[in-house]
Short mmCIF file of C-alpha atoms in Angstrom, two decimals:
data_model
loop_
_atom_site.label_atom_id
_atom_site.label_comp_id
_atom_site.label_asym_id
_atom_site.label_seq_id
_atom_site.Cartn_x
_atom_site.Cartn_y
_atom_site.Cartn_z
CA MET F 17 35.89 2.75 23.61
CA ARG F 18 35.07 -0.69 22.25
CA GLY F 19 32.77 0.85 19.63
CA ARG F 20 35.54 3.23 18.45
CA ILE F 21 38.05 0.39 18.18
CA LEU F 22 35.58 -1.76 16.21
CA GLY F 23 34.77 1.17 13.89
CA ALA F 24 38.45 1.82 13.24
CA PHE F 25 39.05 -1.86 12.55
CA LEU F 26 36.14 -2.05 10.11
CA SER F 27 37.29 1.11 8.30
CA PHE F 28 40.74 -0.43 7.89
CA ALA F 29 39.11 -3.68 6.73
CA VAL F 30 37.07 -1.91 4.07
CA VAL F 31 40.16 -0.10 2.76
CA ALA F 32 42.06 -3.38 2.68
CA ALA F 33 39.21 -5.10 0.88
CA LEU F 34 39.13 -2.33 -1.71
CA ALA F 35 42.85 -2.73 -2.29
CA ALA F 36 42.39 -6.48 -2.66
CA TRP F 37 39.64 -5.98 -5.22
CA ILE F 38 41.76 -3.58 -7.28
CA ALA F 39 44.57 -6.15 -7.32
CA SER F 40 42.37 -9.03 -8.50
CA PRO F 41 39.48 -9.35 -10.95
CA PRO F 42 35.95 -10.28 -9.84
CA GLY F 43 35.29 -13.98 -9.34
CA LEU F 44 32.44 -14.13 -11.85
CA PRO F 45 33.69 -13.59 -15.39
CA PHE F 46 31.46 -11.63 -17.75
CA GLN F 47 29.40 -13.97 -19.87
CA SER F 48 27.63 -13.18 -23.12
CA VAL F 49 24.91 -15.70 -22.26
CA VAL F 50 23.96 -16.62 -18.69
CA PRO F 51 22.87 -20.24 -18.13
CA ASP F 52 19.25 -20.80 -17.13
CA PRO F 53 18.93 -18.95 -13.77
CA GLY F 54 16.13 -21.29 -12.76
CA GLU F 55 18.45 -24.31 -12.83
CA PRO F 56 21.10 -24.94 -10.16
CA GLY F 57 24.22 -22.91 -10.84
CA PRO F 58 27.75 -24.08 -11.66
CA TYR F 59 28.92 -24.25 -8.04
CA ALA F 60 28.40 -26.53 -5.09
CA VAL F 61 27.37 -24.76 -1.87
CA ASP F 62 28.68 -24.89 1.65
CA GLN F 63 27.54 -23.15 4.80
CA SER F 64 29.15 -21.63 7.88
CA THR F 65 28.04 -19.66 10.92
CA GLU F 66 29.50 -16.51 12.46
CA THR F 67 28.44 -14.23 15.29
CA PHE F 68 28.82 -10.49 14.72
CA SER F 69 28.30 -7.82 17.38
CA ARG F 70 28.02 -4.10 17.82
CA THR F 71 27.43 -1.66 20.66
CA LEU F 72 23.98 -0.10 20.80
CA PRO F 73 23.46 3.58 21.71
CA ASP F 74 22.42 2.58 25.23
CA GLY F 75 25.69 0.70 25.77
CA ARG F 76 24.32 -2.81 25.35
CA THR F 77 26.11 -5.29 23.10
CA ARG F 78 23.96 -6.75 20.34
CA ALA F 79 25.24 -10.08 19.03
CA VAL F 80 23.70 -11.44 15.81
CA VAL F 81 24.26 -15.03 14.71
CA THR F 82 24.64 -15.08 10.92
CA GLN F 83 24.32 -18.02 8.56
CA ILE F 84 26.58 -17.82 5.51
CA TRP F 85 26.09 -19.73 2.26
CA TYR F 86 28.96 -19.57 -0.22
CA PRO F 87 30.04 -21.23 -3.49
CA VAL F 88 32.65 -23.97 -3.67
CA SER F 89 33.90 -26.05 -6.54
CA LYS F 90 31.83 -29.10 -7.35
CA ASP F 91 35.14 -30.98 -7.33
CA ALA F 92 35.88 -29.97 -3.73
CA PRO F 93 35.96 -32.93 -1.33
CA THR F 94 32.81 -33.26 0.75
CA THR F 95 32.94 -33.07 4.52
CA PRO F 96 31.05 -35.17 7.07
CA ALA F 97 28.03 -33.66 8.75
CA ARG F 98 28.93 -31.20 11.53
CA ALA F 99 32.51 -31.06 10.27
CA ALA F 100 34.27 -27.77 9.53
CA PRO F 101 33.02 -26.03 6.36
CA ARG F 102 34.94 -26.52 3.15
CA ILE F 103 37.21 -23.71 2.06
CA ALA F 104 36.22 -22.38 -1.35
CA THR F 105 38.52 -23.92 -3.95
CA ILE F 106 37.63 -21.35 -6.59
CA ALA F 107 38.94 -17.84 -6.88
CA GLY F 108 36.87 -15.02 -5.44
CA PRO F 109 35.77 -12.41 -4.91
CA PHE F 110 32.00 -13.00 -5.20
CA PRO F 111 29.02 -10.67 -4.93
CA LEU F 112 27.50 -10.53 -1.45
CA ILE F 113 23.80 -10.57 -0.57
CA VAL F 114 22.69 -9.81 2.99
CA PHE F 115 19.33 -11.51 3.52
CA SER F 116 16.79 -10.34 6.14
CA HIS F 117 14.15 -12.87 7.22
CA GLY F 118 10.48 -12.30 8.08
CA TYR F 119 9.20 -11.40 11.55
CA GLN F 120 10.01 -14.10 14.12
CA GLY F 121 11.53 -16.22 11.35
CA ALA F 122 15.10 -17.31 10.68
CA PRO F 123 17.46 -17.36 7.67
CA VAL F 124 17.25 -21.16 7.42
CA ASN F 125 13.54 -20.85 6.59
CA TYR F 126 14.69 -19.59 3.16
CA GLY F 127 17.45 -22.13 2.58
CA LEU F 128 16.12 -23.31 -0.80
CA LEU F 129 16.41 -19.83 -2.32
CA LEU F 130 19.63 -18.90 -0.56
CA ARG F 131 21.43 -22.11 -1.56
CA HIS F 132 20.21 -21.60 -5.13
CA LEU F 133 21.70 -18.10 -5.18
CA ALA F 134 25.00 -19.38 -3.77
CA SER F 135 25.12 -22.03 -6.50
CA HIS F 136 25.12 -19.17 -9.02
CA GLY F 137 28.14 -17.53 -7.44
CA PHE F 138 26.78 -15.35 -4.64
CA VAL F 139 27.83 -15.28 -1.02
CA VAL F 140 24.67 -14.96 1.09
CA ALA F 141 24.80 -13.81 4.70
CA GLY F 142 21.58 -14.19 6.69
CA PRO F 143 21.48 -12.53 10.12
CA ASP F 144 19.09 -13.93 12.71
CA HIS F 145 17.47 -10.72 13.94
CA GLN F 146 16.24 -12.38 17.16
CA ASP F 147 12.78 -10.84 16.96
CA CYS F 148 10.63 -11.03 20.05
CA ARG F 149 9.33 -14.62 20.31
CA ALA F 150 6.72 -14.36 23.07
CA GLN F 151 5.00 -11.70 25.19
CA CYS F 152 5.67 -9.24 22.36
CA GLY F 153 4.49 -5.78 23.27
CA ARG F 154 4.70 -2.43 21.54
CA ALA F 155 8.14 -1.68 22.99
CA GLU F 156 9.64 -4.99 21.82
CA TYR F 157 8.20 -4.52 18.34
CA ALA F 158 9.54 -0.95 18.16
CA GLU F 159 12.99 -2.24 19.11
CA ALA F 160 12.85 -4.82 16.30
CA ILE F 161 12.06 -2.04 13.85
CA ALA F 162 14.92 0.08 15.17
CA VAL F 163 17.66 -2.57 15.08
CA ARG F 164 16.96 -4.44 11.82
CA PRO F 165 18.47 -2.00 9.28
CA ASP F 166 21.57 -1.60 11.42
CA ASP F 167 21.88 -5.40 11.72
CA VAL F 168 22.13 -5.58 7.94
CA SER F 169 24.75 -2.84 7.73
CA MET F 170 26.72 -4.46 10.56
CA VAL F 171 26.72 -7.80 8.74
CA LEU F 172 28.06 -6.05 5.64
CA ASP F 173 30.82 -4.39 7.70
CA SER F 174 31.70 -7.71 9.31
CA MET F 175 31.70 -9.72 6.08
CA LEU F 176 33.99 -7.17 4.45
CA ALA F 177 36.29 -7.38 7.48
CA LEU F 178 36.40 -11.18 7.19
CA SER F 179 37.14 -10.95 3.48
CA ALA F 180 39.98 -8.53 4.18
CA GLY F 181 41.37 -10.71 6.98
CA ASP F 182 43.56 -13.81 7.03
CA LYS F 183 40.99 -16.48 7.89
CA PRO F 184 41.30 -18.93 4.97
CA LEU F 185 37.57 -19.61 4.74
CA TYR F 186 36.73 -15.96 3.97
CA LYS F 187 39.94 -14.35 2.73
CA GLY F 188 39.28 -12.50 -0.52
CA LEU F 189 35.75 -13.92 -0.67
CA ILE F 190 33.71 -10.71 -1.11
CA ASP F 191 33.59 -8.28 -4.03
CA LEU F 192 32.92 -5.06 -2.16
CA ARG F 193 31.63 -3.22 -5.22
CA ARG F 194 28.89 -5.85 -5.72
CA VAL F 195 26.80 -5.85 -2.55
CA GLY F 196 23.03 -6.34 -2.44
CA VAL F 197 20.28 -6.80 0.10
CA ALA F 198 17.22 -9.05 0.05
CA GLY F 199 14.42 -10.00 2.41
CA HIS F 200 10.88 -11.21 2.96
CA SER F 201 7.94 -9.52 4.72
CA PHE F 202 9.48 -7.61 7.67
CA GLY F 203 12.76 -8.37 5.92
CA GLY F 204 11.30 -6.85 2.73
CA TRP F 205 10.67 -3.64 4.70
CA THR F 206 14.23 -3.93 5.99
CA THR F 207 15.50 -4.32 2.42
CA LEU F 208 13.75 -1.19 1.11
CA THR F 209 14.79 0.79 4.20
CA VAL F 210 18.45 -0.25 3.96
CA LEU F 211 18.57 0.66 0.26
CA GLN F 212 17.59 4.21 1.23
CA ARG F 213 19.97 4.46 4.19
CA ASP F 214 23.17 2.64 3.22
CA PRO F 215 24.66 3.69 -0.15
CA ARG F 216 26.93 0.63 -0.32
CA PHE F 217 24.04 -1.63 -1.35
CA ALA F 218 23.69 -1.65 -5.13
CA ALA F 219 20.39 -3.54 -5.62
CA GLY F 220 17.57 -5.08 -3.64
CA LEU F 221 15.10 -7.97 -3.71
CA ALA F 222 11.99 -7.35 -1.57
CA MET F 223 9.55 -10.27 -1.31
CA ALA F 224 6.09 -9.32 0.02
CA PRO F 225 7.59 -6.24 1.73
CA ALA F 226 5.60 -5.01 4.74
CA THR F 227 5.59 -1.39 3.59
CA TRP F 228 2.93 -0.54 6.20
CA ILE F 229 5.60 -0.65 8.93
CA THR F 230 6.58 2.83 10.05
CA PRO F 231 8.81 4.57 9.22
CA SER F 232 7.53 3.50 5.81
CA PRO F 233 9.94 3.21 2.88
CA ASP F 234 9.38 5.98 0.35
CA ALA F 235 8.76 4.76 -3.21
CA GLN F 236 9.72 8.20 -4.50
CA GLN F 237 13.22 7.72 -3.06
CA VAL F 238 14.00 4.42 -4.83
CA SER F 239 17.40 5.02 -6.40
CA LYS F 240 18.74 1.48 -6.89
CA PRO F 241 17.50 -1.40 -9.06
CA VAL F 242 14.85 -3.29 -7.12
CA LEU F 243 12.71 -6.38 -7.64
CA LEU F 244 9.44 -6.71 -5.72
CA MET F 245 7.60 -10.03 -5.40
CA ALA F 246 3.96 -10.28 -4.35
CA GLY F 247 1.24 -12.92 -4.13
CA VAL F 248 -2.30 -11.81 -4.90
CA LEU F 249 -3.61 -14.14 -2.17
CA ASP F 250 -1.27 -12.73 0.50
CA SER F 251 -3.05 -12.65 3.88
CA MET F 252 -0.24 -10.81 5.70
CA VAL F 253 0.79 -8.09 3.25
CA PRO F 254 -2.07 -7.35 0.84
CA TYR F 255 -1.07 -7.43 -2.80
CA ALA F 256 -2.51 -3.93 -3.24
CA MET F 257 0.15 -2.52 -0.90
CA THR F 258 3.04 -3.91 -2.93
CA ALA F 259 1.39 -3.01 -6.24
CA ARG F 260 0.84 0.55 -5.01
CA PHE F 261 4.45 0.88 -3.86
CA PHE F 262 5.65 -0.32 -7.26
CA SER F 263 3.32 2.08 -9.07
CA ASP F 264 4.62 4.98 -6.97
CA ILE F 265 8.26 4.40 -7.96
CA PRO F 266 9.11 7.18 -10.42
CA ALA F 267 9.47 6.08 -14.04
CA SER F 268 12.87 7.80 -14.04
CA ALA F 269 14.17 5.57 -11.22
CA PRO F 270 16.66 2.80 -12.03
CA ASP F 271 15.22 -0.44 -13.40
CA HIS F 272 12.52 -1.81 -11.12
CA TYR F 273 10.42 -4.95 -11.47
CA LEU F 274 7.33 -6.54 -9.95
CA LEU F 275 6.65 -10.28 -9.96
CA ALA F 276 2.91 -10.72 -9.30
CA VAL F 277 1.68 -14.28 -8.72
CA GLN F 278 -2.09 -14.70 -8.94
CA SER F 279 -2.47 -17.90 -6.92
CA ALA F 280 0.25 -17.36 -4.33
CA GLY F 281 0.07 -15.80 -0.90
CA HIS F 282 2.81 -14.82 1.54
CA GLN F 283 4.74 -18.07 1.10
CA PHE F 284 7.96 -16.82 -0.55
CA TYR F 285 9.47 -19.24 1.90
CA ASP F 286 10.64 -22.86 1.95
CA ARG F 287 7.07 -24.01 2.66
CA CYS F 288 3.48 -22.81 2.71
CA ILE F 289 1.74 -22.06 6.00
CA GLN F 290 -2.06 -21.95 6.00
CA SER F 291 -2.20 -18.50 7.58
CA PHE F 292 -0.04 -17.11 4.73
CA VAL F 293 -2.85 -17.43 2.16
CA THR F 294 -6.29 -15.80 2.07
CA THR F 295 -7.79 -19.06 0.76
CA SER F 296 -5.57 -22.00 1.76
CA CYS F 297 -2.27 -23.58 0.82
CA PHE F 298 -4.23 -26.27 -1.00
CA ALA F 299 -5.87 -23.63 -3.22
CA SER F 300 -2.61 -21.78 -3.93
CA MET F 301 0.18 -22.44 -6.41
CA PRO F 302 2.06 -25.64 -5.47
CA GLN F 303 5.03 -24.66 -3.34
CA GLY F 304 7.56 -26.36 -5.62
CA GLN F 305 6.25 -24.43 -8.61
CA LEU F 306 6.36 -21.13 -6.72
CA GLN F 307 9.88 -21.91 -5.45
CA ALA F 308 11.09 -22.56 -8.99
CA LEU F 309 9.59 -19.26 -10.19
CA GLU F 310 11.05 -17.37 -7.23
CA ASN F 311 14.50 -18.92 -7.78
CA ARG F 312 14.50 -18.13 -11.48
CA VAL F 313 13.38 -14.49 -11.34
CA ALA F 314 15.39 -13.58 -8.23
CA THR F 315 18.58 -15.15 -9.57
CA ALA F 316 18.21 -13.52 -12.98
CA PHE F 317 17.69 -10.10 -11.39
CA LEU F 318 20.66 -10.41 -9.04
CA LEU F 319 22.95 -11.81 -11.74
CA LYS F 320 22.15 -8.77 -13.87
CA TYR F 321 22.17 -5.94 -11.35
CA LEU F 322 24.62 -7.27 -8.78
CA ALA F 323 26.96 -9.67 -10.57
CA GLY F 324 27.03 -7.58 -13.75
CA GLN F 325 26.05 -10.43 -16.04
CA ARG F 326 24.25 -10.05 -19.34
CA VAL F 327 20.74 -11.22 -18.50
CA THR F 328 17.88 -10.77 -20.95
CA ASP F 329 14.33 -9.67 -20.22
CA ASP F 330 13.26 -13.13 -21.35
CA GLN F 331 15.34 -14.70 -18.59
CA LEU F 332 13.79 -12.26 -16.11
CA GLY F 333 10.35 -13.42 -17.24
CA VAL F 334 9.23 -10.05 -18.60
CA HIS F 335 7.87 -11.60 -21.78
CA ASP F 336 6.36 -14.72 -20.23
CA ASP F 337 2.75 -15.28 -21.21
CA SER F 338 1.18 -16.99 -18.22
CA PRO F 339 -2.22 -16.58 -16.55
CA GLU F 340 -0.59 -17.49 -13.23
CA TYR F 341 1.99 -14.73 -12.96
CA ALA F 342 3.48 -11.68 -14.63
CA VAL F 343 6.80 -9.86 -14.41
CA VAL F 344 6.47 -6.15 -15.20
CA LYS F 345 9.33 -3.71 -15.60
CA GLY F 346 9.17 -0.03 -14.71
CA SER F 347 10.09 2.15 -17.63
CA ALA F 348 10.36 5.83 -18.52
CA GLU F 349 9.52 4.95 -22.13
CA PHE F 350 5.99 3.63 -21.71
CA ALA F 351 3.25 3.35 -19.09
CA VAL F 352 3.44 0.17 -17.03
CA VAL F 353 0.23 -1.75 -16.43
CA VAL F 354 0.38 -3.30 -12.97
CA PRO F 355 -1.46 -6.66 -12.81
CA THR F 356 -4.75 -6.61 -10.96
CA ALA F 357 -6.15 -9.39 -8.79
CA ARG F 358 -7.94 -12.19 -10.61
CA PRO F 359 -11.60 -12.32 -9.50
CA PHE F 360 -13.28 -15.19 -7.70
CA PRO F 361 -16.81 -16.18 -8.71
CA ALA F 362 -19.43 -14.25 -6.74
CA ALA F 363 -21.96 -16.32 -4.81
CA ASN F 364 -25.11 -15.69 -2.77
CA SER F 365 -25.34 -12.08 -3.88
CA THR F 366 -28.18 -9.91 -5.05
CA PRO F 367 -29.56 -11.21 -8.40
CA GLU F 368 -27.67 -9.76 -11.34
CA VAL F 369 -29.14 -6.49 -12.59
CA ALA F 370 -28.04 -3.86 -15.05
CA ALA F 371 -25.28 -1.52 -13.96
CA GLY F 372 -26.74 1.74 -12.70
CA THR F 373 -29.81 0.12 -11.16
CA VAL F 374 -30.62 1.62 -7.75
CA LEU F 375 -30.80 -1.26 -5.26
CA LEU F 376 -31.48 0.73 -2.09
CA LYS F 377 -32.28 4.38 -1.42
CA ASP F 378 -32.94 6.13 1.89
CA ASP F 379 -32.59 9.84 2.71
CA LEU F 380 -32.02 8.74 6.36
CA THR F 381 -34.14 11.52 7.87
CA SER F 382 -37.13 9.46 8.98
CA ALA F 383 -37.68 6.00 10.43
CA GLN F 384 -40.93 5.79 8.46
CA GLY F 385 -39.97 3.79 5.38
CA GLY F 386 -36.31 3.81 6.46
CA GLN F 387 -33.93 0.97 5.63
CA LEU F 388 -31.60 1.16 8.65
CA PRO F 389 -32.20 -0.21 12.18
CA ALA F 390 -34.39 2.03 14.32
CA SER F 391 -32.06 1.62 17.30
CA SER F 392 -28.57 0.45 18.28
CA GLY F 393 -27.68 -3.21 18.07
CA ASP F 394 -25.26 -2.76 20.98
CA PRO F 395 -26.44 0.08 23.26
CA ALA F 396 -23.54 -0.45 25.65
CA ARG F 397 -21.15 0.74 22.92
CA PHE F 398 -23.19 3.21 20.87
CA ASP F 399 -26.56 4.80 20.19
CA ALA F 400 -28.11 4.78 16.71
CA GLY F 401 -31.33 5.91 15.09
CA TYR F 402 -33.15 8.31 12.81
CA THR F 403 -33.12 12.01 13.75
CA ALA F 404 -34.14 15.22 12.04
CA GLY F 405 -30.52 15.82 11.15
CA GLY F 406 -30.04 12.39 9.59
CA TYR F 407 -29.25 8.91 10.81
CA GLU F 408 -27.12 9.38 13.92
CA ILE F 409 -24.50 7.03 15.32
CA ALA F 410 -22.99 8.18 18.64
CA VAL F 411 -20.15 6.21 20.25
CA LYS F 412 -20.28 5.90 24.05
CA GLN F 413 -16.92 4.33 24.91
CA PRO F 414 -13.44 5.80 24.28
CA ALA F 415 -11.39 4.13 21.51
CA ASP F 416 -14.46 2.29 20.24
CA GLN F 417 -16.85 2.49 17.30
CA GLY F 418 -20.49 2.13 16.33
CA GLU F 419 -21.72 0.49 13.14
CA VAL F 420 -24.98 -0.46 11.49
CA ALA F 421 -25.60 -3.10 8.83
CA LEU F 422 -27.85 -2.46 5.86
CA PRO F 423 -30.25 -5.14 4.67
CA GLY F 424 -29.17 -7.24 1.73
CA ASN F 425 -26.12 -9.04 0.40
CA TYR F 426 -24.21 -7.40 -2.43
CA SER F 427 -21.33 -8.08 -4.81
CA ASP F 428 -20.67 -5.30 -7.38
CA VAL F 429 -22.14 -2.09 -6.00
CA SER F 430 -21.46 1.55 -5.30
CA VAL F 431 -22.39 2.86 -1.83
CA ALA F 432 -22.82 6.65 -1.65
CA VAL F 433 -23.76 8.66 1.42
CA ASP F 434 -23.45 12.18 2.83
CA VAL F 435 -21.77 12.19 6.24
CA GLU F 436 -21.10 14.84 8.86
CA LEU F 437 -18.80 14.14 11.83
CA LEU F 438 -19.58 16.59 14.62
CA ASP F 439 -16.59 18.54 15.99
CA PRO F 440 -14.02 15.99 14.78
CA VAL F 441 -10.53 15.48 16.19
CA PRO F 442 -7.71 13.49 14.47
CA SER F 443 -8.47 10.30 16.40
CA GLN F 444 -12.04 10.13 15.04
CA TYR F 445 -13.15 8.60 11.74
CA VAL F 446 -16.19 7.66 9.70
CA PHE F 447 -16.41 4.65 7.42
CA VAL F 448 -18.35 2.90 4.68
CA ALA F 449 -17.80 -0.85 4.30
CA CYS F 450 -18.68 -3.30 1.54
CA ARG F 451 -18.64 -7.10 1.21
CA VAL F 452 -18.87 -7.43 4.97
CA LYS F 453 -18.84 -10.98 6.34
CA ASP F 454 -18.45 -9.94 9.97
CA ALA F 455 -16.52 -7.46 12.12
CA SER F 456 -13.17 -8.87 11.02
CA ALA F 457 -13.91 -9.67 7.35
CA GLN F 458 -14.69 -6.75 5.04
CA TYR F 459 -13.42 -3.89 2.89
CA ARG F 460 -13.68 -0.49 4.55
CA LEU F 461 -13.30 3.09 3.30
CA VAL F 462 -12.16 5.13 6.31
CA PHE F 463 -11.51 8.86 6.46
CA ARG F 464 -10.83 11.48 9.13
CA PRO F 465 -12.44 14.89 8.53
CA ALA F 466 -10.14 16.55 11.08
CA ASN F 467 -6.99 16.04 8.98
CA GLY F 468 -8.05 14.53 5.63
CA MET F 469 -6.40 11.14 6.14
CA LEU F 470 -8.02 8.33 4.15
CA SER F 471 -7.54 4.61 3.63
CA ILE F 472 -9.20 1.58 2.13
CA ASN F 473 -8.63 -1.27 4.57
CA ARG F 474 -8.98 -5.01 4.18
CA TRP F 475 -10.11 -6.74 7.36
CA LEU F 476 -8.98 -10.35 7.60
CA MET F 477 -8.36 -12.29 10.80
CA VAL F 478 -5.04 -14.12 10.46
CA PRO F 479 -3.61 -16.17 13.38
CA GLY F 480 -0.50 -14.50 14.76
CA ALA F 481 -0.80 -11.40 12.58
CA GLY F 482 -1.98 -8.99 15.28
CA SER F 483 -4.52 -6.42 14.09
CA PRO F 484 -7.01 -7.89 11.59
CA TRP F 485 -6.86 -4.89 9.27
CA ARG F 486 -4.28 -3.77 6.73
CA GLY F 487 -4.39 -0.57 4.73
CA LEU F 488 -4.45 -1.08 0.97
CA VAL F 489 -3.04 2.42 0.42
CA PRO F 490 0.11 3.92 1.98
CA ALA F 491 -0.12 4.87 5.64
CA GLY F 492 -0.71 8.57 6.17
CA PHE F 493 -2.38 9.10 2.79
CA VAL F 494 -4.18 12.49 2.75
CA ALA F 495 -7.07 13.25 0.39
CA ASP F 496 -7.35 16.94 -0.43
CA ALA F 497 -10.94 16.33 -1.58
CA ILE F 498 -12.07 15.81 2.04
CA LEU F 499 -13.76 18.89 3.50
CA ARG F 500 -12.30 19.52 6.93
CA GLY F 501 -14.07 19.87 10.23
CA SER F 502 -17.81 19.36 10.61
CA ALA F 503 -18.58 20.00 6.94
CA THR F 504 -20.68 17.43 5.10
CA ASN F 505 -18.67 15.12 2.83
CA HIS F 506 -20.20 13.01 0.06
CA ALA F 507 -18.40 9.65 0.31
CA GLU F 508 -18.65 6.86 -2.24
CA LEU F 509 -17.14 3.38 -2.11
CA THR F 510 -17.39 1.29 -5.28
CA CYS F 511 -16.65 -2.43 -5.05
CA ARG F 512 -16.61 -3.86 -8.54
CA GLY F 513 -14.89 -7.13 -9.37
CA THR F 514 -11.57 -7.01 -7.54
CA THR F 515 -11.33 -3.22 -7.59
CA MET F 516 -12.28 -0.93 -4.70
CA THR F 517 -12.50 2.77 -5.53
CA ALA F 518 -12.99 5.72 -3.17
CA ARG F 519 -14.59 8.97 -4.31
CA ILE F 520 -14.97 11.99 -2.05
CA ASN F 521 -17.16 14.91 -3.10
CA GLY F 522 -17.21 13.66 -6.68
CA ILE F 523 -13.42 13.26 -6.96
CA THR F 524 -11.80 9.83 -7.39
CA VAL F 525 -9.22 9.65 -4.62
CA VAL F 526 -7.76 6.13 -4.78
CA SER F 527 -8.37 2.73 -6.37
CA VAL F 528 -6.96 -0.61 -5.20
CA SER F 529 -7.16 -4.28 -6.24
CA ASP F 530 -7.85 -7.25 -3.95
CA ASN F 531 -9.81 -10.48 -4.37
CA THR F 532 -10.33 -11.68 -0.79
CA TYR F 533 -14.08 -11.00 -0.72
CA ALA F 534 -16.67 -11.19 -3.51
CA THR F 535 -19.96 -10.56 -1.65
CA GLY F 536 -21.31 -9.34 1.65
CA GLN F 537 -23.26 -6.69 3.54
CA VAL F 538 -22.85 -2.92 3.57
CA TRP F 539 -22.01 -1.13 6.83
CA LEU F 540 -21.92 2.51 7.92
CA GLY F 541 -20.01 3.55 11.01
CA VAL F 542 -18.08 6.03 13.11
CA GLY F 543 -15.33 5.51 15.66
CA GLU F 544 -12.25 6.59 17.53
CA SER F 545 -8.83 4.98 17.11
CA PRO F 546 -6.98 3.75 20.21
CA GLY F 547 -3.60 5.16 21.07
CA PHE F 548 -4.50 8.84 20.54
CA PRO F 549 -4.54 11.34 23.40
CA SER F 550 -8.03 12.38 24.50
CA MET F 551 -8.77 15.56 22.54
CA GLY F 552 -12.55 15.86 22.41
CA GLY F 553 -15.91 14.28 23.06
CA ARG F 554 -17.14 10.92 21.83
CA PRO F 555 -17.57 10.56 18.04
CA VAL F 556 -21.02 11.47 16.70
CA ALA F 557 -21.87 11.26 13.00
CA HIS F 558 -24.93 12.09 10.92
CA PHE F 559 -25.55 10.19 7.67
CA ARG F 560 -27.95 11.34 4.92
CA ASN F 561 -28.90 10.48 1.35
CA LEU F 562 -27.80 6.85 1.16
CA VAL F 563 -27.86 5.23 -2.28
CA ILE F 564 -26.66 1.75 -3.27
CA THR F 565 -26.28 1.28 -7.01
CA ALA F 566 -25.47 -1.86 -9.00
CA GLN F 567 -22.15 -1.82 -10.88
#
């Protein structure tokens, strides 16, 4: 009953807000030239807090504390700390942005950006999603995924109701036709998801969006203007993921942009945290410089696509000529070149030789003259060795893997091998890895002959990030070139500069860019993913005709 009453109230509030908008012009007048969006805007900023609630399908009440930043006149009298917020002394309504924070974060962690946006005439509402803080299991994480998009829509409903009500602080504050959504990391996923689910949101800003979260946002369904931001040194959400999502947005979609920052990581935040960057905060762009760039590009985008201001491509940074960053704009008129990762100098690698030089060759059918270990390095987990059918790796434990390291240390190479996975099921995979430092630091081409799924993964151990691997291609990617079942597939992983390319049976399947690793070993392996029902025997793979070639 309570849910029906709240829904009826909000519907009435939206109708009332629409009537209020029709009766009064928007608060931001159209300007022929927008002031520098990187500088503080023409308004002072105040802040308030509200708690909004809704009834979940299971009958529980979900209450979400929401921080609200809003513009006030610079002439408005200041108030003492902890005093009641100032009532806006300038005429609304203003565009509204609902901001979704990163996992286990809070809206106040982004106060520098959100206050900057409010100074340019936006109302910003930041819900605290109350993500699981400790003892976080699969169920708690799944609940966070389920509730976040609805939190954002609820905050929009509630802000419109406040604007349509009689409370002086909010009355007439929101322009309901100019509503956007923004977020970082998990909040970036929330942003892209909300844009596809709630038609009231007109534009979105997604900073380092965690597009690997399922259900994954669909780049093909982007139908609103969107700005993506990504750091090439991002340890949490690899740059390749965001670049791939941007590349997959159809050219015919509304205007879409990508800000790629070469020496930044995941720190689109008020401060840098060491675990946010693949190198270190010290080696990344100074936080003040990144904040200024973030403020400028985000504000310019939102002023144009949400506030309806006349903002030029120059103000958006599209024509900036900087080695540190680039802003690219999706277009149906010409092909967009997505920035690639800037390489790091290679060190301690095989001496430089001409491209095409064979560095290692082994048909893998005989231990005599063979290059791989004659036996398993961990017999409790797997068996390994030369057989008549090829080099065999057989996993002994469920949800485990076996791997062997090849001699040598390599930088720019192509690793090609024929591989047969015996009687495969969907949980089983084979892999080829390059630039391996250890079990949790490498690039890995993984594919599943049972269903054709393929990925290039970056393994990087990051404190608090859970699993050490992240796919550099969209989850669930299927390569038609993979021969199904126990057929022999010719797999090739090329690691050249900052580009990793997968070829299967002579067909280029996918190419990604990342600069986390420059050198390392080569591994071959087979395994079984955890979390799948038991469908067959332990994984057994035969490898033949291994060739490593300089690139």
